[in-house]
C-alpha cells in the first residue's frame, strides 16, 4: 500500500494535517510527519534527515508520496531522496499538490489501494472541487452532467436520500470511499437531479465525491456491476443507514435537538437557571491622529490576551474531550491571528480615526454577517464563533474578564444563546440540560455540549422568557420538548 510523508516548516501544522487525515481513514495507509527543526528558539524549518527517516519509517514497495508546504520543504525532500538508497528512492515521489487538500485526497486514495501514480493524480486534483464550488472553473471530473458514465444509472443499484446537514462533506465522503475501496466491482455514484441531469462520480475518489456537491436532501444512487456488486451495494446501504458515520440533527416539535448519545434520549427535570445575556455596547468614538498608534497597540494587546484565553480553552477541551474538539479553539486562534485581519483593523483605526473597539467590531461584524448570509447551514453556524471572539476581545479592551456563571445546584440552563467558550466551561455535574431561545444545532457550542453529554435544545423562541429562575423545567431531548412548571 502507498504511504504518505508530510513535510512542513511547522510541526503544529503538520500534526494538524496528520490529525485531519487520520479522520479520513481507518486501518488504511500509514502517514509519517517530518516537520520543524530541533531548535527551541527557532523551531520553524525543515530537515532533510528528518524527511529521510520519515520515508524509511513508512516505506513500502508500492510507494511513498511526499506532501510538502513550500520553499525549503521541497529542497529538503529532494535532498532526502538523494540520501536514500537508490532502490528505495525509485519508489518515492514528491508531490506539488496543496498540503492540506492534497494530503486528504492522497490518504483516501492510498487507503483504497490505488497505485502511486493514481494517488499522486488524486492529490494533484484536490483543488478542483474547491475551485468549482467558488465558480473559478467548471468541474472536470466524471461528475460533469453530460460526460458519459462507465455504468448506466439503470444498472443494479441502491438509492438514498442524504440527511447529513452538510451533505457528503469530507468526513462522510472519506468513509464512503473507504467502505467501497476493497470490492471487485465497477461502481458509479449518481446524484439524481432532474434539472441538470444525473451527475455522477467514482465513489472511491474523494475529489470526485467533493465535485459531486451532494447536499442535504439530495437523492443519490450507487450502481454496481461485477463479481462483488451485491456486496458493494449492501455495504453502501449499511453505511448510508448510519448517515455515513455522522451524527445528525433533526427538526422536532418546532425546535431543534441534538441527537446521537444515549443521554439525549432521557428526560431531565431540574430547576431553571437563567443565564444573563452579556451584550457589550461599543460607542462610536472618534480619536485624534496622535492616538492612532496608541489604539493600535491597545488592540494588539487585547488580541494577544484573547489568544492566551483560546490556548487555555483548547487545553481544557483537550483534557475533557480530546484533541478533535480542542481543535475548535485552535481554529479560533488561527482566525484571530490572521495578519490580514489584524492589518485591516489597524488600517481602519488610522483611516477612520476611530477607537480600537470600533475598528475590531467593524471587521469581525462584517465577517460574521458574511457567514450568516451563506446558504450552507453548517457554515452559517460559524457566525457564532466570530461573535464569541469579538466579545472576548472587546472585554479585554475594556479591562474586563469573561467567565460563565455555573449554577450552584443541578439545574437546566436557560439562555438566549451560548458561546463555544462558555459551553466548554460548564460544570457537567451541575448543568443537566440547556435550552436556548436562539442558537444553532450545528454550532460549536452545541457540538461541545453534546460531547459533554449535556442534552441541548435550541431555537425554542421567545416563549422561553416565560420561565422564571428556580422554576421546575422538564426537558425531553428525544422529543425536543421543554415543559415549564411540571
mmCIF file of C-alpha atoms in Angstrom, residues 14-253:
data_model
loop_
_atom_site.group_PDB
_atom_site.id
_atom_site.type_symbol
_atom_site.label_atom_id
_atom_site.label_comp_id
_atom_site.label_asym_id
_atom_site.label_seq_id
_atom_site.Cartn_x
_atom_site.Cartn_y
_atom_site.Cartn_z
ATOM 1 C CA UNK A 14 1.957 19.048 10.065
ATOM 2 C CA UNK A 15 0.459 17.403 13.152
ATOM 3 C CA UNK A 16 -2.843 19.123 12.384
ATOM 4 C CA UNK A 17 -2.824 17.836 8.820
ATOM 5 C CA UNK A 18 -1.980 14.348 10.083
ATOM 6 C CA UNK A 19 -4.785 14.502 12.652
ATOM 7 C CA UNK A 20 -7.268 15.582 9.993
ATOM 8 C CA UNK A 21 -6.062 12.857 7.641
ATOM 9 C CA UNK A 22 -6.454 10.248 10.381
ATOM 10 C CA UNK A 23 -10.177 11.029 10.480
ATOM 11 C CA UNK A 24 -10.435 10.144 6.795
ATOM 12 C CA UNK A 25 -9.182 6.571 7.095
ATOM 13 C CA UNK A 26 -9.435 3.525 9.305
ATOM 14 C CA UNK A 27 -6.822 0.784 9.052
ATOM 15 C CA UNK A 28 -5.583 2.429 5.886
ATOM 16 C CA UNK A 29 -2.274 3.799 4.706
ATOM 17 C CA UNK A 30 0.451 4.916 7.076
ATOM 18 C CA UNK A 31 1.426 8.566 7.448
ATOM 19 C CA UNK A 32 4.643 9.996 8.880
ATOM 20 C CA UNK A 33 5.478 13.607 9.704
ATOM 21 C CA UNK A 34 8.790 15.389 9.148
ATOM 22 C CA UNK A 35 8.302 18.949 10.329
ATOM 23 C CA UNK A 36 10.138 21.719 12.114
ATOM 24 C CA UNK A 37 13.722 21.710 13.347
ATOM 25 C CA UNK A 38 15.187 20.829 16.738
ATOM 26 C CA UNK A 39 15.840 24.394 17.857
ATOM 27 C CA UNK A 40 13.574 25.582 20.706
ATOM 28 C CA UNK A 41 14.255 29.238 19.894
ATOM 29 C CA UNK A 42 13.707 28.886 16.134
ATOM 30 C CA UNK A 43 11.566 25.777 15.574
ATOM 31 C CA UNK A 44 10.291 26.734 12.108
ATOM 32 C CA UNK A 45 12.124 24.998 9.276
ATOM 33 C CA UNK A 46 12.715 21.670 7.556
ATOM 34 C CA UNK A 47 15.364 18.989 7.974
ATOM 35 C CA UNK A 48 16.370 16.606 5.173
ATOM 36 C CA UNK A 49 17.453 13.945 7.681
ATOM 37 C CA UNK A 50 14.011 14.006 9.302
ATOM 38 C CA UNK A 51 12.423 13.631 5.880
ATOM 39 C CA UNK A 52 14.651 10.665 5.044
ATOM 40 C CA UNK A 53 13.850 8.982 8.372
ATOM 41 C CA UNK A 54 10.114 9.535 7.848
ATOM 42 C CA UNK A 55 10.302 7.912 4.408
ATOM 43 C CA UNK A 56 12.173 4.935 5.838
ATOM 44 C CA UNK A 57 9.606 4.649 8.646
ATOM 45 C CA UNK A 58 6.647 4.178 6.290
ATOM 46 C CA UNK A 59 8.394 2.775 3.228
ATOM 47 C CA UNK A 60 6.501 0.230 1.177
ATOM 48 C CA UNK A 61 7.462 -1.147 -2.244
ATOM 49 C CA UNK A 62 4.111 0.164 -3.508
ATOM 50 C CA UNK A 63 5.493 3.642 -2.989
ATOM 51 C CA UNK A 64 5.678 6.701 -0.762
ATOM 52 C CA UNK A 65 4.234 10.100 -1.685
ATOM 53 C CA UNK A 66 5.775 13.193 -0.090
ATOM 54 C CA UNK A 67 3.403 16.108 0.577
ATOM 55 C CA UNK A 68 5.102 19.469 1.251
ATOM 56 C CA UNK A 69 4.189 23.015 2.144
ATOM 57 C CA UNK A 70 6.635 25.415 0.464
ATOM 58 C CA UNK A 71 10.159 26.705 -0.057
ATOM 59 C CA UNK A 72 12.833 24.687 1.670
ATOM 60 C CA UNK A 73 10.426 21.791 2.211
ATOM 61 C CA UNK A 74 10.950 20.881 -1.446
ATOM 62 C CA UNK A 75 14.717 21.263 -1.107
ATOM 63 C CA UNK A 76 14.737 19.038 1.991
ATOM 64 C CA UNK A 77 12.625 16.425 0.212
ATOM 65 C CA UNK A 78 14.943 16.396 -2.799
ATOM 66 C CA UNK A 79 17.985 16.106 -0.530
ATOM 67 C CA UNK A 80 16.348 13.241 1.366
ATOM 68 C CA UNK A 81 15.762 11.393 -1.910
ATOM 69 C CA UNK A 82 19.443 11.778 -2.757
ATOM 70 C CA UNK A 83 20.410 10.369 0.655
ATOM 71 C CA UNK A 84 18.161 7.325 0.323
ATOM 72 C CA UNK A 85 19.239 4.023 -1.149
ATOM 73 C CA UNK A 86 18.544 4.310 -4.920
ATOM 74 C CA UNK A 87 16.377 1.186 -4.867
ATOM 75 C CA UNK A 88 14.189 2.820 -2.212
ATOM 76 C CA UNK A 89 14.121 6.321 -3.717
ATOM 77 C CA UNK A 90 12.868 4.857 -7.006
ATOM 78 C CA UNK A 91 9.559 4.185 -5.242
ATOM 79 C CA UNK A 92 9.215 7.677 -3.743
ATOM 80 C CA UNK A 93 7.653 10.764 -5.329
ATOM 81 C CA UNK A 94 7.469 14.376 -4.192
ATOM 82 C CA UNK A 95 4.080 15.927 -4.933
ATOM 83 C CA UNK A 96 3.366 19.591 -5.725
ATOM 84 C CA UNK A 97 -0.275 19.411 -4.612
ATOM 85 C CA UNK A 98 -1.565 21.749 -1.849
ATOM 86 C CA UNK A 99 -0.592 20.348 1.530
ATOM 87 C CA UNK A 100 -3.969 20.055 3.274
ATOM 88 C CA UNK A 101 -6.340 19.203 0.419
ATOM 89 C CA UNK A 102 -3.721 17.097 -1.333
ATOM 90 C CA UNK A 103 -2.889 15.046 1.757
ATOM 91 C CA UNK A 104 -6.551 14.299 2.477
ATOM 92 C CA UNK A 105 -7.152 13.161 -1.089
ATOM 93 C CA UNK A 106 -3.931 11.147 -1.086
ATOM 94 C CA UNK A 107 -4.628 9.192 2.106
ATOM 95 C CA UNK A 108 -8.104 8.232 0.908
ATOM 96 C CA UNK A 109 -6.803 7.091 -2.487
ATOM 97 C CA UNK A 110 -3.858 5.262 -0.938
ATOM 98 C CA UNK A 111 -6.087 3.516 1.596
ATOM 99 C CA UNK A 112 -8.284 2.380 -1.280
ATOM 100 C CA UNK A 113 -5.281 0.552 -2.737
ATOM 101 C CA UNK A 114 -4.512 2.962 -5.583
ATOM 102 C CA UNK A 115 -1.101 2.951 -7.253
ATOM 103 C CA UNK A 116 1.489 5.626 -6.520
ATOM 104 C CA UNK A 117 0.669 7.359 -9.806
ATOM 105 C CA UNK A 118 -3.065 7.279 -9.078
ATOM 106 C CA UNK A 119 -2.550 8.597 -5.537
ATOM 107 C CA UNK A 120 -0.465 11.446 -6.938
ATOM 108 C CA UNK A 121 -3.187 12.268 -9.501
ATOM 109 C CA UNK A 122 -5.820 12.405 -6.763
ATOM 110 C CA UNK A 123 -3.638 14.746 -4.718
ATOM 111 C CA UNK A 124 -2.914 16.962 -7.726
ATOM 112 C CA UNK A 125 -6.607 17.378 -8.498
ATOM 113 C CA UNK A 126 -7.589 18.074 -4.897
ATOM 114 C CA UNK A 127 -8.244 21.774 -5.501
ATOM 115 C CA UNK A 128 -10.707 21.198 -8.333
ATOM 116 C CA UNK A 129 -13.683 20.753 -6.022
ATOM 117 C CA UNK A 130 -12.972 23.998 -4.172
ATOM 118 C CA UNK A 131 -12.439 25.906 -7.421
ATOM 119 C CA UNK A 132 -15.653 24.549 -8.876
ATOM 120 C CA UNK A 133 -17.625 25.499 -5.764
ATOM 121 C CA UNK A 134 -16.171 29.021 -5.908
ATOM 122 C CA UNK A 135 -17.024 29.305 -9.589
ATOM 123 C CA UNK A 136 -13.395 29.629 -10.645
ATOM 124 C CA UNK A 137 -13.613 26.728 -13.088
ATOM 125 C CA UNK A 138 -16.052 24.189 -14.377
ATOM 126 C CA UNK A 139 -15.847 20.690 -12.863
ATOM 127 C CA UNK A 140 -13.669 18.428 -14.978
ATOM 128 C CA UNK A 141 -14.297 15.110 -13.235
ATOM 129 C CA UNK A 142 -16.843 12.488 -14.155
ATOM 130 C CA UNK A 143 -19.442 14.419 -12.181
ATOM 131 C CA UNK A 144 -19.943 16.723 -15.167
ATOM 132 C CA UNK A 145 -23.550 16.009 -16.214
ATOM 133 C CA UNK A 146 -23.006 15.485 -19.933
ATOM 134 C CA UNK A 147 -19.959 13.242 -19.682
ATOM 135 C CA UNK A 148 -20.708 9.567 -20.251
ATOM 136 C CA UNK A 149 -20.539 7.328 -17.187
ATOM 137 C CA UNK A 150 -18.985 3.858 -17.323
ATOM 138 C CA UNK A 151 -22.250 2.388 -15.973
ATOM 139 C CA UNK A 152 -25.812 3.424 -16.725
ATOM 140 C CA UNK A 153 -27.980 4.764 -13.929
ATOM 141 C CA UNK A 154 -30.373 1.921 -14.791
ATOM 142 C CA UNK A 155 -27.897 -0.748 -13.715
ATOM 143 C CA UNK A 156 -28.457 -2.651 -10.468
ATOM 144 C CA UNK A 157 -28.271 -0.097 -7.678
ATOM 145 C CA UNK A 158 -29.429 1.407 -4.391
ATOM 146 C CA UNK A 159 -30.962 4.866 -3.848
ATOM 147 C CA UNK A 160 -30.586 7.030 -0.753
ATOM 148 C CA UNK A 161 -31.825 10.473 0.333
ATOM 149 C CA UNK A 162 -28.977 12.259 2.094
ATOM 150 C CA UNK A 163 -29.903 13.537 5.569
ATOM 151 C CA UNK A 164 -26.491 14.844 6.642
ATOM 152 C CA UNK A 165 -26.802 18.589 7.363
ATOM 153 C CA UNK A 166 -23.668 19.344 5.328
ATOM 154 C CA UNK A 167 -24.229 16.678 2.713
ATOM 155 C CA UNK A 168 -21.346 14.404 1.771
ATOM 156 C CA UNK A 169 -18.608 16.691 3.036
ATOM 157 C CA UNK A 170 -15.090 15.436 3.534
ATOM 158 C CA UNK A 171 -15.522 13.055 6.503
ATOM 159 C CA UNK A 172 -18.611 11.129 5.336
ATOM 160 C CA UNK A 173 -17.234 11.155 1.788
ATOM 161 C CA UNK A 174 -13.997 9.631 3.040
ATOM 162 C CA UNK A 175 -15.927 6.952 4.925
ATOM 163 C CA UNK A 176 -17.845 6.131 1.757
ATOM 164 C CA UNK A 177 -14.695 5.927 -0.356
ATOM 165 C CA UNK A 178 -13.023 3.664 2.196
ATOM 166 C CA UNK A 179 -16.074 1.444 2.614
ATOM 167 C CA UNK A 180 -16.199 0.718 -1.125
ATOM 168 C CA UNK A 181 -12.459 0.511 -1.765
ATOM 169 C CA UNK A 182 -11.993 -3.239 -1.476
ATOM 170 C CA UNK A 183 -14.841 -4.510 -3.670
ATOM 171 C CA UNK A 184 -14.157 -6.104 -7.041
ATOM 172 C CA UNK A 185 -16.838 -4.216 -8.955
ATOM 173 C CA UNK A 186 -17.425 -1.269 -11.248
ATOM 174 C CA UNK A 187 -19.091 1.454 -9.189
ATOM 175 C CA UNK A 188 -20.670 4.785 -10.118
ATOM 176 C CA UNK A 189 -22.451 7.160 -7.747
ATOM 177 C CA UNK A 190 -25.193 9.278 -9.308
ATOM 178 C CA UNK A 191 -26.667 12.486 -7.955
ATOM 179 C CA UNK A 192 -30.266 12.417 -9.143
ATOM 180 C CA UNK A 193 -31.014 15.902 -10.443
ATOM 181 C CA UNK A 194 -33.839 16.413 -12.938
ATOM 182 C CA UNK A 195 -32.739 19.945 -13.779
ATOM 183 C CA UNK A 196 -29.053 19.469 -14.514
ATOM 184 C CA UNK A 197 -29.131 15.838 -15.484
ATOM 185 C CA UNK A 198 -27.782 12.948 -13.479
ATOM 186 C CA UNK A 199 -24.327 13.923 -12.258
ATOM 187 C CA UNK A 200 -22.032 11.048 -11.438
ATOM 188 C CA UNK A 201 -18.687 10.268 -9.840
ATOM 189 C CA UNK A 202 -16.359 7.468 -8.866
ATOM 190 C CA UNK A 203 -17.397 6.830 -5.233
ATOM 191 C CA UNK A 204 -13.880 5.669 -4.391
ATOM 192 C CA UNK A 205 -12.416 9.105 -5.221
ATOM 193 C CA UNK A 206 -12.619 11.783 -2.534
ATOM 194 C CA UNK A 207 -12.106 14.512 -5.136
ATOM 195 C CA UNK A 208 -14.886 13.291 -7.386
ATOM 196 C CA UNK A 209 -17.249 12.966 -4.442
ATOM 197 C CA UNK A 210 -16.458 16.561 -3.490
ATOM 198 C CA UNK A 211 -17.116 17.743 -7.044
ATOM 199 C CA UNK A 212 -20.461 15.971 -6.994
ATOM 200 C CA UNK A 213 -21.516 18.536 -4.339
ATOM 201 C CA UNK A 214 -24.086 16.330 -2.632
ATOM 202 C CA UNK A 215 -26.159 18.436 -0.236
ATOM 203 C CA UNK A 216 -28.736 17.624 2.402
ATOM 204 C CA UNK A 217 -31.932 16.408 0.744
ATOM 205 C CA UNK A 218 -30.235 15.242 -2.456
ATOM 206 C CA UNK A 219 -31.052 11.784 -3.758
ATOM 207 C CA UNK A 220 -28.069 9.662 -4.723
ATOM 208 C CA UNK A 221 -27.876 6.258 -6.383
ATOM 209 C CA UNK A 222 -24.987 3.812 -6.326
ATOM 210 C CA UNK A 223 -24.924 1.429 -9.282
ATOM 211 C CA UNK A 224 -22.648 -1.585 -9.388
ATOM 212 C CA UNK A 225 -21.574 -4.283 -11.820
ATOM 213 C CA UNK A 226 -19.102 -7.098 -11.325
ATOM 214 C CA UNK A 227 -18.150 -10.016 -9.119
ATOM 215 C CA UNK A 228 -18.821 -8.230 -5.824
ATOM 216 C CA UNK A 229 -21.539 -5.833 -6.967
ATOM 217 C CA UNK A 230 -24.082 -7.121 -4.442
ATOM 218 C CA UNK A 231 -21.605 -6.888 -1.584
ATOM 219 C CA UNK A 232 -20.682 -3.317 -2.537
ATOM 220 C CA UNK A 233 -24.335 -2.260 -2.673
ATOM 221 C CA UNK A 234 -25.001 -3.886 0.698
ATOM 222 C CA UNK A 235 -22.015 -2.086 2.238
ATOM 223 C CA UNK A 236 -23.224 1.215 0.773
ATOM 224 C CA UNK A 237 -26.726 0.721 2.161
ATOM 225 C CA UNK A 238 -25.413 -0.219 5.590
ATOM 226 C CA UNK A 239 -23.173 2.858 5.733
ATOM 227 C CA UNK A 240 -25.938 5.138 4.431
ATOM 228 C CA UNK A 241 -28.249 3.953 7.205
ATOM 229 C CA UNK A 242 -25.716 5.322 9.709
ATOM 230 C CA UNK A 243 -25.713 8.628 7.785
ATOM 231 C CA UNK A 244 -22.226 7.750 6.588
ATOM 232 C CA UNK A 245 -20.937 7.555 10.142
ATOM 233 C CA UNK A 246 -22.116 11.017 11.148
ATOM 234 C CA UNK A 247 -24.365 12.189 13.989
ATOM 235 C CA UNK A 248 -27.072 14.421 12.543
ATOM 236 C CA UNK A 249 -29.708 16.797 13.836
ATOM 237 C CA UNK A 250 -33.454 16.572 13.415
ATOM 238 C CA UNK A 251 -36.314 19.059 13.387
ATOM 239 C CA UNK A 252 -38.668 18.049 16.201
ATOM 240 C CA UNK A 253 -41.713 19.824 17.682
#
